[in-house]
Every structure is written in C-alpha cells, then in structure tokens.
mmCIF file of C-alpha atoms and ligand atoms in Angstrom:
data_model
loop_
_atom_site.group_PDB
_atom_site.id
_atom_site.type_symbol
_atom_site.label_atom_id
_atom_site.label_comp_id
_atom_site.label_asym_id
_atom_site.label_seq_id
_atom_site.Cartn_x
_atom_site.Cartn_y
_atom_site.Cartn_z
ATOM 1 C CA UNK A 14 6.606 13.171 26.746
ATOM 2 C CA UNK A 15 5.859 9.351 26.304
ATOM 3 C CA UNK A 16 7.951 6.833 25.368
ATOM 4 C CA UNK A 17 9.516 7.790 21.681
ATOM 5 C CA UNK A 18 7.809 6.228 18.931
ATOM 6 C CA UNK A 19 10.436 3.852 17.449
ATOM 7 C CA UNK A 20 10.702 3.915 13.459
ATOM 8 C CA UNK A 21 12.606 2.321 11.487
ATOM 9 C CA UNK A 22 12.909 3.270 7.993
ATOM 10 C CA UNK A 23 13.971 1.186 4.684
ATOM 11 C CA UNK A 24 14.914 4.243 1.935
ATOM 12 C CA UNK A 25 15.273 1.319 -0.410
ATOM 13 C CA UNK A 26 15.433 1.296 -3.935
ATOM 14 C CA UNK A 27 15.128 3.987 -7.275
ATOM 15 C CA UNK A 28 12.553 6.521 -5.696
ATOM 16 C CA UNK A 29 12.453 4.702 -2.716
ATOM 17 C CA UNK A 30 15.013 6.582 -0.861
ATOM 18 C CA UNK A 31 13.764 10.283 -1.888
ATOM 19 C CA UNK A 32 9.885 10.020 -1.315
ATOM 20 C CA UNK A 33 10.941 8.801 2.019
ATOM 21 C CA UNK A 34 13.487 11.235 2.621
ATOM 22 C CA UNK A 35 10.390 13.581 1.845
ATOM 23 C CA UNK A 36 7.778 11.709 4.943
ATOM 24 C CA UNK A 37 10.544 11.461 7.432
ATOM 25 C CA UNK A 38 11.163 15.631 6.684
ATOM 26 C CA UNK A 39 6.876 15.695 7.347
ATOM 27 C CA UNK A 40 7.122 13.159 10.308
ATOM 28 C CA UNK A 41 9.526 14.999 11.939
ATOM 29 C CA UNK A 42 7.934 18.127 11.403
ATOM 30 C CA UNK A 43 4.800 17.472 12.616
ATOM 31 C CA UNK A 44 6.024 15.191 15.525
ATOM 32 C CA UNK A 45 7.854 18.668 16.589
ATOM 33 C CA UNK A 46 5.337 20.724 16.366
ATOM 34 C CA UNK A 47 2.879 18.122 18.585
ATOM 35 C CA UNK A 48 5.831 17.147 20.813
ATOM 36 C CA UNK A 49 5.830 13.632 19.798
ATOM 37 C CA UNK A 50 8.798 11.767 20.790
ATOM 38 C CA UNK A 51 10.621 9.979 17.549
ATOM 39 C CA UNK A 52 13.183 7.895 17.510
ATOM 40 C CA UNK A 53 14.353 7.250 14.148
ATOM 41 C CA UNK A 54 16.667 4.791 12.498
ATOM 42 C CA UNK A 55 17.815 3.920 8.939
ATOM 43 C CA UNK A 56 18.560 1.039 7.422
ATOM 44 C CA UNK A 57 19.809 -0.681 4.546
ATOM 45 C CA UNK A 58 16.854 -2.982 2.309
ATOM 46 C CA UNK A 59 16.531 -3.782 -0.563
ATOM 47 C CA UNK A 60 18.814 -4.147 -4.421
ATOM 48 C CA UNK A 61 21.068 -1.260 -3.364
ATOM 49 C CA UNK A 62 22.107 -2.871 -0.281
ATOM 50 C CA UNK A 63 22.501 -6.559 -2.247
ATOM 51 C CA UNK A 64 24.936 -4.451 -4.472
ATOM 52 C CA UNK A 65 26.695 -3.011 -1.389
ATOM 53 C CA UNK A 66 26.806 -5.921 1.309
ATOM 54 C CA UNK A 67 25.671 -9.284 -0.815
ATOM 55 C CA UNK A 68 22.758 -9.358 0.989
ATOM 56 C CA UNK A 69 18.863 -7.094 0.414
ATOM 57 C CA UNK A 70 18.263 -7.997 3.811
ATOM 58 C CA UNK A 71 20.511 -8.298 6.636
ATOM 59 C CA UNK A 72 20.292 -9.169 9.919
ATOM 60 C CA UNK A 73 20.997 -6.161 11.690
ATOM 61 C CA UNK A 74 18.304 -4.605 9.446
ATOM 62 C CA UNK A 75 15.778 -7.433 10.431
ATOM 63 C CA UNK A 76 16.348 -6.960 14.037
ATOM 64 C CA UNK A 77 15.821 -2.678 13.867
ATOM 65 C CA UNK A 78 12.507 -3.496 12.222
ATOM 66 C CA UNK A 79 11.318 -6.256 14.328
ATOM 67 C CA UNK A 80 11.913 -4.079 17.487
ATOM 68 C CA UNK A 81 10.151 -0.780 15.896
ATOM 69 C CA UNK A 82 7.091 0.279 16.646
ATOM 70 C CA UNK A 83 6.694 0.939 13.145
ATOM 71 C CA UNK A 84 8.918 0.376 9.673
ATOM 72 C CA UNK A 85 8.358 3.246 6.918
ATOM 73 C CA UNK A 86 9.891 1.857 3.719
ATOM 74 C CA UNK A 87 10.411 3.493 -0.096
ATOM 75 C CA UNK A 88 10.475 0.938 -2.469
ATOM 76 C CA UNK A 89 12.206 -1.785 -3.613
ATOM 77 C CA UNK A 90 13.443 -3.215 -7.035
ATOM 78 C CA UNK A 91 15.781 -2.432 -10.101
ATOM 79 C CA UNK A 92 15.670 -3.600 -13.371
ATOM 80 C CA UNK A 93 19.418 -5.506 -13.306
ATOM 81 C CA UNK A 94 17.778 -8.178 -11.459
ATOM 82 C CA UNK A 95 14.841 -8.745 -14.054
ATOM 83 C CA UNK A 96 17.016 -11.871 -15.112
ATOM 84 C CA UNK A 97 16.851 -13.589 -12.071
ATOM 85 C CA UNK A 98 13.244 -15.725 -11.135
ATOM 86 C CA UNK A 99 11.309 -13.546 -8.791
ATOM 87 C CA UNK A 100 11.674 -15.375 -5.876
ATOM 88 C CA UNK A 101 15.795 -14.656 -6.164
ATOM 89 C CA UNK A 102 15.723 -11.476 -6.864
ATOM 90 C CA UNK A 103 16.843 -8.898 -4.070
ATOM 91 C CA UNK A 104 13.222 -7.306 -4.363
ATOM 92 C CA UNK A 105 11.677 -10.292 -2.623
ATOM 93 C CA UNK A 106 12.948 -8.666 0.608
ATOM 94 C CA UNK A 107 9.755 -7.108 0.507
ATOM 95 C CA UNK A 108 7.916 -10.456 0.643
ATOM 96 C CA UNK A 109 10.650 -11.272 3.546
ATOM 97 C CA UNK A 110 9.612 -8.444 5.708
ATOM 98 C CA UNK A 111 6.142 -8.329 5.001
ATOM 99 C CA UNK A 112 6.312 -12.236 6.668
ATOM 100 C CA UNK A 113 8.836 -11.473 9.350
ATOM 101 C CA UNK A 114 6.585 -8.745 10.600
ATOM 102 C CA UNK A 115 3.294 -11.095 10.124
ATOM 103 C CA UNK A 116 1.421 -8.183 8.554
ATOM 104 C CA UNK A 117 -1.271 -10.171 7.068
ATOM 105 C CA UNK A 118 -3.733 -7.005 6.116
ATOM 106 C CA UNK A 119 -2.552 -4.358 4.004
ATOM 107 C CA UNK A 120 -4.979 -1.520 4.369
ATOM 108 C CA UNK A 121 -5.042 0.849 0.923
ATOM 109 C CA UNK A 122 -7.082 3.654 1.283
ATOM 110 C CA UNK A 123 -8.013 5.788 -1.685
ATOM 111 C CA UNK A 124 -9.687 8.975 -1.171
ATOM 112 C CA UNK A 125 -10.189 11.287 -4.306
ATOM 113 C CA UNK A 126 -9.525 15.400 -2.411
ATOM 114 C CA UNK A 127 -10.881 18.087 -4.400
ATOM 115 C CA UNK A 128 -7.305 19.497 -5.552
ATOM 116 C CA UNK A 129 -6.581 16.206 -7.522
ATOM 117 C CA UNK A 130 -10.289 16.220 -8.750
ATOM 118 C CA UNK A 131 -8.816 17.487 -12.415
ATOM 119 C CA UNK A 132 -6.251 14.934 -12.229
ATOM 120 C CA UNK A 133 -8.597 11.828 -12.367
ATOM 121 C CA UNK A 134 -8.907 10.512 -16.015
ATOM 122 C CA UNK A 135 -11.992 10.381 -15.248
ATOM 123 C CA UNK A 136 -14.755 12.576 -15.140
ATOM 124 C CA UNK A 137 -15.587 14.420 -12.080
ATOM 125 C CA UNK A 138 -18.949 13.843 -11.226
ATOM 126 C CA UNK A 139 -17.780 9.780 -10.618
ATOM 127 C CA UNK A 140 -14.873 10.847 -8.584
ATOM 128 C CA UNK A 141 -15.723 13.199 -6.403
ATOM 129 C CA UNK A 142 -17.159 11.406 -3.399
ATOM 130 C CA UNK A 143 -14.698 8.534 -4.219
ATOM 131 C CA UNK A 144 -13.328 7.183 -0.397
ATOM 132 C CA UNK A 145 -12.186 3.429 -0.223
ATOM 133 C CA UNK A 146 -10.293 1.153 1.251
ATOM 134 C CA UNK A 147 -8.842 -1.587 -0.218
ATOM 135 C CA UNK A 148 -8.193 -4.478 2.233
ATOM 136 C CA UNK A 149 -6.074 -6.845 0.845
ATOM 137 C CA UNK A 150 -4.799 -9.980 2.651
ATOM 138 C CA UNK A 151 -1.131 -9.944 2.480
ATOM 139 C CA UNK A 152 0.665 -13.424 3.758
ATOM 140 C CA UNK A 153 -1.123 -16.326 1.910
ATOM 141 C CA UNK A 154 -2.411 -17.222 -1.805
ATOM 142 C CA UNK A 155 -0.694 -16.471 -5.015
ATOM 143 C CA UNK A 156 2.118 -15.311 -3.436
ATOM 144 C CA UNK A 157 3.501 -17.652 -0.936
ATOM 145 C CA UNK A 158 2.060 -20.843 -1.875
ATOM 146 C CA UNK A 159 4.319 -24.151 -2.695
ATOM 147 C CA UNK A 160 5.381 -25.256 -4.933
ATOM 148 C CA UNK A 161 6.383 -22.578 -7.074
ATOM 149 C CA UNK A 162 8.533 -24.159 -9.724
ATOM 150 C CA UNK A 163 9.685 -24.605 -13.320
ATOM 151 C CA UNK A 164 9.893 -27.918 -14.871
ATOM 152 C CA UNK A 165 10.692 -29.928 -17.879
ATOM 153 C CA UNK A 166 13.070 -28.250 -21.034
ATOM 154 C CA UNK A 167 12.222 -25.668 -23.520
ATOM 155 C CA UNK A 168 9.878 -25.260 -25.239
ATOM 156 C CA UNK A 169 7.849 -27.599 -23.570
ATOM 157 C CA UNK A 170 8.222 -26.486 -20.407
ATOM 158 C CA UNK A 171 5.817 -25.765 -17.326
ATOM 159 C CA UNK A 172 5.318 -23.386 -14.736
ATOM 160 C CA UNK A 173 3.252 -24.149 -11.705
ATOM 161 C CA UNK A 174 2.731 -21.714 -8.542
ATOM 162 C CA UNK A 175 0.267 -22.846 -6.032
ATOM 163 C CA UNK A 176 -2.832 -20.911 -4.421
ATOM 164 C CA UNK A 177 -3.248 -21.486 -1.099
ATOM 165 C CA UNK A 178 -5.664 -20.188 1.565
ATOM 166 C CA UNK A 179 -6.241 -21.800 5.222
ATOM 167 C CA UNK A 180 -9.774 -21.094 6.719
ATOM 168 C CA UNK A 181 -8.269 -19.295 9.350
ATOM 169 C CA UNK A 182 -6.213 -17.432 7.103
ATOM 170 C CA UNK A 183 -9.554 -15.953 5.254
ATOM 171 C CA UNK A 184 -11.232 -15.509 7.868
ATOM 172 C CA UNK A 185 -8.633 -13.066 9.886
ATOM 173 C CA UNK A 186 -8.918 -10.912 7.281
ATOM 174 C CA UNK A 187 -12.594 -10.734 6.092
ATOM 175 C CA UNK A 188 -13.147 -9.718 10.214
ATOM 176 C CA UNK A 189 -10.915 -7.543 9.954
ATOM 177 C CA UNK A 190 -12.782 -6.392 6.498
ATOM 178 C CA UNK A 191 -16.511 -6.131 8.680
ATOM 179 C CA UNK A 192 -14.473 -4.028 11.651
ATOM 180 C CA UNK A 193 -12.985 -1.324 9.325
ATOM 181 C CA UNK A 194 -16.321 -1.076 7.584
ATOM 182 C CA UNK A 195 -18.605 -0.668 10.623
ATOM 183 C CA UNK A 196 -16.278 2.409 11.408
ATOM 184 C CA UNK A 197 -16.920 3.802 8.008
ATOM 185 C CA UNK A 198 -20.142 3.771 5.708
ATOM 186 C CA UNK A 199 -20.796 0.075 7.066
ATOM 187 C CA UNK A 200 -20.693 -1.387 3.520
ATOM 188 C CA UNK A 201 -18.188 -4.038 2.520
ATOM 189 C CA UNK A 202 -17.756 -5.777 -0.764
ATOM 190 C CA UNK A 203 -16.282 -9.121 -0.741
ATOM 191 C CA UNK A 204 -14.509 -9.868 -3.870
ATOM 192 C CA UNK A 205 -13.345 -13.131 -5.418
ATOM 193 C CA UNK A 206 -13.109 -15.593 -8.249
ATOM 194 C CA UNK A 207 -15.833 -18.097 -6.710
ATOM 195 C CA UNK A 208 -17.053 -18.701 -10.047
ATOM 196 C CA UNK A 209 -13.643 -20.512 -11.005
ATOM 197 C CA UNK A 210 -11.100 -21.209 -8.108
ATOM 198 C CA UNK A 211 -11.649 -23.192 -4.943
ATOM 199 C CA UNK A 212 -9.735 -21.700 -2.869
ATOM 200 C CA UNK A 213 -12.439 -18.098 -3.791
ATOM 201 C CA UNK A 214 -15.182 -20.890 -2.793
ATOM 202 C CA UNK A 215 -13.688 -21.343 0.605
ATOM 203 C CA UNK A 216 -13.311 -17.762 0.952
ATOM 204 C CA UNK A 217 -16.829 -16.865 0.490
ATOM 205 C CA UNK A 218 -18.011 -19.571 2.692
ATOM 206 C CA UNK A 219 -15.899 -17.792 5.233
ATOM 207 C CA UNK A 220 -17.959 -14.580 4.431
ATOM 208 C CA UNK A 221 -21.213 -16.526 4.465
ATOM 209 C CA UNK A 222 -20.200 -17.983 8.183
ATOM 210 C CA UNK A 223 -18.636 -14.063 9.808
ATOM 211 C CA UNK A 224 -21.402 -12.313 8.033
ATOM 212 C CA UNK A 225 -24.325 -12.710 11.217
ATOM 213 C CA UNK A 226 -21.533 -11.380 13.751
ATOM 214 C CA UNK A 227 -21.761 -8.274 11.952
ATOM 215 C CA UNK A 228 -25.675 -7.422 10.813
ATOM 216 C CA UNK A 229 -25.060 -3.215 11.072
ATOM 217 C CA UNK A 230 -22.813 -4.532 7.815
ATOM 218 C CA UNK A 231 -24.323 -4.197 4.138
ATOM 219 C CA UNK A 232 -22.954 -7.093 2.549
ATOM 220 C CA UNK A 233 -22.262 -7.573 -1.539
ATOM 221 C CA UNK A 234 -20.364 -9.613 -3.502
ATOM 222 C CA UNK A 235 -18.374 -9.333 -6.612
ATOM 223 C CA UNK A 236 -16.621 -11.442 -8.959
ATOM 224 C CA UNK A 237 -12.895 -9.796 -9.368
ATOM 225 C CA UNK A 238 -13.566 -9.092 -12.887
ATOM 226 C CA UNK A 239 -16.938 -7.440 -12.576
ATOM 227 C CA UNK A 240 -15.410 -5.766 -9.518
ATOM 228 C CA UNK A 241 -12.744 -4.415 -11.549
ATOM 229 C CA UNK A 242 -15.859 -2.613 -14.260
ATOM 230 C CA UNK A 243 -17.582 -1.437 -11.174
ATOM 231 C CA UNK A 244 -14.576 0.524 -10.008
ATOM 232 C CA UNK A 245 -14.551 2.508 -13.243
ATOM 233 C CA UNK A 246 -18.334 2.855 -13.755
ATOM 234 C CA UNK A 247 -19.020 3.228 -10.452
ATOM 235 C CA UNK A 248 -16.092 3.867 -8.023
ATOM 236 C CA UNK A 249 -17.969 5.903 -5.372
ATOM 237 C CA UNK A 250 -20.130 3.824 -4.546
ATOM 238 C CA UNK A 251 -17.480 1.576 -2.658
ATOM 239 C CA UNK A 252 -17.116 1.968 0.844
ATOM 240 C CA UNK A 253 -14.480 -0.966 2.199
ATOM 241 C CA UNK A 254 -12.929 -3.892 -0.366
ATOM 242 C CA UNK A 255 -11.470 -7.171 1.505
ATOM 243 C CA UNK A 256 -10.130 -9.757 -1.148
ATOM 244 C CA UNK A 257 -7.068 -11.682 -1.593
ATOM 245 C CA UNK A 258 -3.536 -11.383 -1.794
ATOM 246 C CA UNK A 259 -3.411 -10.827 -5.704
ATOM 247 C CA UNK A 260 -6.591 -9.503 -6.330
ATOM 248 C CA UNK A 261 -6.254 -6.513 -3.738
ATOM 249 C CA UNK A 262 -2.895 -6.244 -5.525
ATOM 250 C CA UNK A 263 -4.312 -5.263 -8.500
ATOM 251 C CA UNK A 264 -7.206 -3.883 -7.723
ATOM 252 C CA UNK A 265 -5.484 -1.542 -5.645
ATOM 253 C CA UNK A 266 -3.242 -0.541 -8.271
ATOM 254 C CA UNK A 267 -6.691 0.153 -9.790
ATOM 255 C CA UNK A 268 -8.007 2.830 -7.657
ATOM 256 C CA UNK A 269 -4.855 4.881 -8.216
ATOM 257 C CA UNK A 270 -5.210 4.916 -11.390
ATOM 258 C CA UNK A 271 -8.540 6.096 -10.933
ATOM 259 C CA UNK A 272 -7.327 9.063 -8.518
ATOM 260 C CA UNK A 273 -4.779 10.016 -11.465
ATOM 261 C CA UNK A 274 -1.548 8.230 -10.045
ATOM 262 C CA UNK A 275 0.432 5.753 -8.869
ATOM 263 C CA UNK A 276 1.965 8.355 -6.779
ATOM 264 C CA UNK A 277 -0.892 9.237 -4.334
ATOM 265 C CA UNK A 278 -1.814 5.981 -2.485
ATOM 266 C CA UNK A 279 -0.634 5.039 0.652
ATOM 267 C CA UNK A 280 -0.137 1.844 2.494
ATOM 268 C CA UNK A 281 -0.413 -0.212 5.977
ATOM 269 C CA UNK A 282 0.246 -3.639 6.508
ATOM 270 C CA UNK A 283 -0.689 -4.265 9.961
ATOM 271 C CA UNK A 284 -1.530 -8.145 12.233
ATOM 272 C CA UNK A 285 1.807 -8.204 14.059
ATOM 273 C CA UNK A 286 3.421 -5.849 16.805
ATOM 274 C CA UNK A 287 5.415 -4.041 14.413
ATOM 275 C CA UNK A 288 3.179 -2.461 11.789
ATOM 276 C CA UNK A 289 4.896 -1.472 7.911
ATOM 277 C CA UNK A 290 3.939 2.004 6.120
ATOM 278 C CA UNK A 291 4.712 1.775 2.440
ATOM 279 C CA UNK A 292 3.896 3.919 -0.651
ATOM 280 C CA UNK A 293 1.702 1.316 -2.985
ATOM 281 C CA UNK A 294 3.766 2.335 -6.044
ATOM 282 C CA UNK A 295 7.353 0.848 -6.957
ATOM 283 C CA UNK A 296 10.700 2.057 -7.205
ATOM 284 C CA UNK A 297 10.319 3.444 -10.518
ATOM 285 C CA UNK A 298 14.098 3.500 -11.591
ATOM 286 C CA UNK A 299 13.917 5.635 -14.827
ATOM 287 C CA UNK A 300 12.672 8.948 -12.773
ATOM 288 C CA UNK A 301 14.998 8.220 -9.563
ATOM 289 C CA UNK A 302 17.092 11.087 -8.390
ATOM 290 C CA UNK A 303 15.679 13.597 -10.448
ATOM 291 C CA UNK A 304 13.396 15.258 -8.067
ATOM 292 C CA UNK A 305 10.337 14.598 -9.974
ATOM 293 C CA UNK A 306 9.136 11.086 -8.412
ATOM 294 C CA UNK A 307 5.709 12.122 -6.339
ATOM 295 C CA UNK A 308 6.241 12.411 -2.239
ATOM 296 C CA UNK A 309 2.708 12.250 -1.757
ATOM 297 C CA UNK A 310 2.118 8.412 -1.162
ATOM 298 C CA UNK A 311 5.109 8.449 1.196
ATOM 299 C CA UNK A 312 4.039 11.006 3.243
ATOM 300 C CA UNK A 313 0.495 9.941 3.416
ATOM 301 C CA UNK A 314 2.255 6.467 4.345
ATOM 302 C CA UNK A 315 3.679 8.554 7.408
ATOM 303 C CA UNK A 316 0.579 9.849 7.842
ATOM 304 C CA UNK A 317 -1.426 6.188 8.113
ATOM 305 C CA UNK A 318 1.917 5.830 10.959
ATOM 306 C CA UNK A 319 1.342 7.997 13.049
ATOM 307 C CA UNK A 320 -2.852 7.283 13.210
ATOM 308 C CA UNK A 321 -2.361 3.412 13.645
ATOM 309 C CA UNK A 322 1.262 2.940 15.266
ATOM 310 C CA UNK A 323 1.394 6.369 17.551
ATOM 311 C CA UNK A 324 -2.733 6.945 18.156
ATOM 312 C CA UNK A 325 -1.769 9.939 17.134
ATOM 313 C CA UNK A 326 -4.929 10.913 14.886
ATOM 314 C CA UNK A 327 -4.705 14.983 15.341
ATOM 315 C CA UNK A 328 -1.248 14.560 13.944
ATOM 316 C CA UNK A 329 -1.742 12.057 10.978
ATOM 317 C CA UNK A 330 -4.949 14.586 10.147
ATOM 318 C CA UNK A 331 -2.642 17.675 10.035
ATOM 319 C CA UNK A 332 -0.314 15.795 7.414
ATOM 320 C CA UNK A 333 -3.204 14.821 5.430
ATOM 321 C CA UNK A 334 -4.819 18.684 5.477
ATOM 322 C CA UNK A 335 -1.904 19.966 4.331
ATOM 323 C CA UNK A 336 -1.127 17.628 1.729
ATOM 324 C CA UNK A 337 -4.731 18.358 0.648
ATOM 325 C CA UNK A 338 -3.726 22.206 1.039
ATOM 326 C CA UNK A 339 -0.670 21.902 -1.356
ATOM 327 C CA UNK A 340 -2.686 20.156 -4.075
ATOM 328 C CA UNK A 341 -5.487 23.165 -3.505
ATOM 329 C CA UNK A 342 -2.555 25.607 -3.954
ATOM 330 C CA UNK A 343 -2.213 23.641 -7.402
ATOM 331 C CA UNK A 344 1.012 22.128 -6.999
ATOM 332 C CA UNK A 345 1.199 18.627 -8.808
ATOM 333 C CA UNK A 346 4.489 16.581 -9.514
ATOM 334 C CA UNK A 347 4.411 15.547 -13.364
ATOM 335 C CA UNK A 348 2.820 12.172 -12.810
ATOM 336 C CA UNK A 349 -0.272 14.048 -12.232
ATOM 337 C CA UNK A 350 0.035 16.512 -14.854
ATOM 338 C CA UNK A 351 -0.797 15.875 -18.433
ATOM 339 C CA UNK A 352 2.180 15.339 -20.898
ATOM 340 C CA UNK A 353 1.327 18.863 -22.649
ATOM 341 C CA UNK A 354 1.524 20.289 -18.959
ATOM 342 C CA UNK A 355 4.444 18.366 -17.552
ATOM 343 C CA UNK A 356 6.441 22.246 -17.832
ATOM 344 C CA UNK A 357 4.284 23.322 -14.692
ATOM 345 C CA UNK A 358 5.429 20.567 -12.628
ATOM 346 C CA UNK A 359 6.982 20.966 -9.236
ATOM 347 C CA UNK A 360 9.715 18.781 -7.725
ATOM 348 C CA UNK A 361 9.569 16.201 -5.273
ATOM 349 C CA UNK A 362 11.443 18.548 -2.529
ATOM 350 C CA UNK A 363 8.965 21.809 -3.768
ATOM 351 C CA UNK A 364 6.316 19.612 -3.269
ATOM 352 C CA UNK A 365 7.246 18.629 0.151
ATOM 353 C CA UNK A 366 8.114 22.019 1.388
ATOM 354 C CA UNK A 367 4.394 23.020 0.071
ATOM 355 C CA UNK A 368 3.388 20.546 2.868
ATOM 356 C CA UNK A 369 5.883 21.531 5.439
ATOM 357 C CA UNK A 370 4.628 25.291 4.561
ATOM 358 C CA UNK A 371 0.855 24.092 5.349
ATOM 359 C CA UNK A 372 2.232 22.587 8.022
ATOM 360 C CA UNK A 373 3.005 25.999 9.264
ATOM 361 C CA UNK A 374 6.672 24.895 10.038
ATOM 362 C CA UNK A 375 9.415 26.953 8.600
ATOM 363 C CA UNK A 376 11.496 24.916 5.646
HETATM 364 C C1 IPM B 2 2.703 -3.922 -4.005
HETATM 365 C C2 IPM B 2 3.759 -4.381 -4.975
HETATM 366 C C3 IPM B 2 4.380 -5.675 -4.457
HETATM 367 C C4 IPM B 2 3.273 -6.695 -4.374
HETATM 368 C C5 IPM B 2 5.560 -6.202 -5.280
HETATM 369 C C6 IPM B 2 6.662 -5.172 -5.418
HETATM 370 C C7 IPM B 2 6.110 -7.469 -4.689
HETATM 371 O O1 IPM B 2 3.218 -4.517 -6.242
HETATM 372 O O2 IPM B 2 3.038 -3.686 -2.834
HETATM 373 O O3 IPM B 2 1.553 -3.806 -4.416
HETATM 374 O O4 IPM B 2 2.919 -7.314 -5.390
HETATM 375 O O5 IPM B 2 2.739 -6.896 -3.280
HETATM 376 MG MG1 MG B 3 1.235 -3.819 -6.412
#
C-alpha cells in the first residue's frame, strides 16, 4: 500500500455532522474494498465547537487540516448566532479555512442521473442530458473585500462592502475555467455583470486576453442575470461555468435546484496543497438529528476526494455508480420527494446503507 491518504474531517454544524458521518461510512468502505490506505481524523469546526471551547476554529484544528491531504467538512452555522454581523459569527470559520487552505476554485458539478430525473421540477426532456460544472472563484470579490463596514446612526445609516478582484486573481481562475472545459465538452461560459460593475469589466478583459491560449475552447458570454434564465430554459446546454465569488454562489445554488435539491450537489475547493470537499448545502438546523437530512452531497463530496486528492478515479466512480444505483432502486430522502409523498421517504442512514449495499460491502 502507498502512503495513507490523510483526511481530516470537520462534522460541523446541524446536518453537518450526520451527512458526514454518512461519506466517511462510504469512504471507508470503498477505500477497503480497493485497499486504499486512510488515515482519518476528526475535528472540532464550526458553532458547536464556539459553544464548547470559545473558539469555531482552533488551532489544533487548523494545523490537522493544513497537514491533510484533504479536509471533508459538513456544514457550518446555527441560527443563535443570526444576531451577530456575519463576519463575527462562528460560521465565518468557513471563510477562515477556505483562506487558510488558499482554495481559490470551488469546482460544483451538477449532473442530473436518470433516478432523480422525476425529482427535477422541471420537465424531463430539459434535464436529462443536464452535466455542469460550476466554477466559482472562491478567495476574492464580494466576500473578502475591505472595507466591510457599518456607519453613521439609525435610520440613516450605511452599509458598504467592497468588491475586489486583482488581474491575477481572475485570471487563475478563468485558466483554470478553459482546462476543466477542454477535458469535457470544450465549451465554457464566462459569466459576469460587465454591463454594470468594473471589477466584471476587468474580468472579461481577462477572458478576452486567456481566450487564444485555448482555441479547441467554444467561448460565450453571459450577463449573470440572463445566465441565471438560461439555466432554467436551457440548462443542458451548459458544459463548464467560471464566474465570481458571489455569482457562482448563487448560481450554483441554482443548478440544485434544478436537479430537485439542495441535497445532491457536491463540492471541491482546490489551488493549495490541501484540497476541501464540502456538501454545497448548509447546516440546515430544523431537520438535524432526525435522520432525514440527504447524505447524498456528502458522499458525492467524498467521492470528488478521492478522484482529485487520492487519483483514485476507479474508486470515486464506484461511489458515484452506486449512489446512482440507490436512486434507480427508488430510494429518495424527503427533500426529494414531494410533500404529498414525504411518507415514502428513507432516512439518511437507509439511504447510506443503499449505497454501501451497491457498494457490495456488507452494512
Ligand atoms: C456556500 C455557502 C457559503 C458561501 C456560506 C455558508 C458562507 O453558501 O458554500 O455556497 O456563501 O460560500
Ligand atoms: Mg451557497
């Protein structure tokens, strides 16, 4: 065997902690099965640990994540921190890591499978050939940009936060963009808000500059707000998205709800040595610990691990077949289900142990 792939994993917050519970039962399953060495730590992130140590972050779990190969985290936030400004509430550990581990380009793939074809809201014949990827820059714009303030006294006061985007930064990312799409359908659709915002200007000047490097690339352009029409009239017909920090945000967010959930997508934010696997959804407190949150974007999340941290592609396949196998079976948690269906729905441990079945590993 080779050197153990080192993972460290952040349960987190509300759901957090039991959808990941579910991938590390898959990861270690399938890393069995194809004798791939794991080593496998937990660690505290997030509001529950703030409530337990004073601190969402702490060092020790700072230092396990920078020296993992890979971090696999739940989710992170809770509604008793609403009251505090985003920036000091516990949740912005996520912001934290995502920066300590310089993953500047969260990949978000969405790919419809034909057992969550009658979960779509929408109707088949768009869906079926859906397959995207969302590449959203992660470090820069909206989100980390100074200042980022309140001023003055109600009710006249204002509220400023600053978008921000270094050429370098942009252009990182839209590479990155015209790389992932030349190993897919070769299409990639730049999207921004050139129309309005400078720093969108800069970003398609960026595009206009990379664009020559990479001529086996069929180049379009949208406006964020058209883009977001074309995703529901149209949603097969994308191949790879690379936008911003907000926009992939939300427009990710987007092409879940066009797959019929939240609960499906998975996540990789990748640009430093240590690489972070995250469900795209949130911690959704009301369902936690009920068994009924969805395991599937968590798993997949292990899944997206073990193809770009381990190069283990036969192994990250097998999790996605049987995944796709479980929803064939007709399995569906109740975020996929229909609210005069919800009585059919299976738990977030049945679901698992579909997987683990299709895995062909005993439960
Ligand atoms: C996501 C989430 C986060 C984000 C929040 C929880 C900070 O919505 O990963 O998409 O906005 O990046
Ligand atoms: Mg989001």
């Amino acid at each position: 065997m080779n050197r153990p792939l080192k993972v460290c994993v952040f349960g987190g917050d509300g759901i957090g902690p039991e959808v990941t519970r579910a991938a590390v039962r898959v990861l270690r399953a399938v890393c069995s099965r194809e004798s791939i060495a794991l080593d496998l730590e937990e660690h505290p992130f997030g509001s529950q640990s703030f409530r337990e140590s004073g601190v969402a972050f702490p060092e020790a779990s700072r230092q396990a994540a920078s020296n993992a190969d890979a971090v696999l985290c739940g989710a992170v936030g809770d509604p008793d921190f609403d009251h505090l400004p985003p920036m000091e509430r516990p949740q912005r550990c996520l912001l934290d890591l995502r920066q300590l581990l310089d993953a500047w380009a969260n990949l978000r793939p969405a790919r419809m499978s034909e057992g969550l074809l009658d979960c779509s809201p929408m109707k088949a014949e768009y869906v079926r050939d859906l397959d995207l990827l969302v590449v959203r820059e992660l470090l820069g714009g909206l989100y980390f940009g100074k200042p980022r303030e309140r001023r003055g006294e109600s009710p006249h006061q204002v509220a400023l936060d600053t978008m921000v985007y270094k050429e370098e930064e942009i252009e990182r990312i839209v590479r990155l963009g015209f790389q992932l799409a030349q190993g897919r359908r070769k299409q990639l659709c730049s999207v921004d808000k050139s129309n309005v915002l400078e720093c969108s200007r800069l970003w398609e000047a960026v595009v206009a500059r990379i664009a020559p490097e990479f001529p086996d690339v069929q180049l379009s352009h949208l406006y964020v707000d058209a883009c977001a029409t074309a995703l529901v009239t149209h949603p097969a017909e994308f191949d790879v998205i690379v936008t911003s920090n907000l926009f992939g945000d939300i427009l990710s967010d987007q092409s879940a709800g066009i797959l019929g959930s939240l609960g499906v997508l998975p996540s990789a934010s990748v640009g430093g040595p240590t690489a972070l696997y995250e469900p795209v959804h949130g911690s959704a407190p009301p369902i936690a610990g009920k068994n009924i949150a969805n395991p599937m974007a968590a798993i997949l999340s292990a899944a997206m691990l073990l193809r770009h941290s381990g190069g283990h592609e036969d192994a990250a396949l097998a999790i996605e077949q049987a995944v796709d196998q479980a929803l064939a079976q007709g399995l569906r948690t109740a975020d996929l289900l229909p609210r005069e269906r919800r009585h059919e729905a299976v738990g977030t441990i049945e679901f698992t142990e579909a997987v683990l079945a299709a895995l062909d590993v005993a439960v």
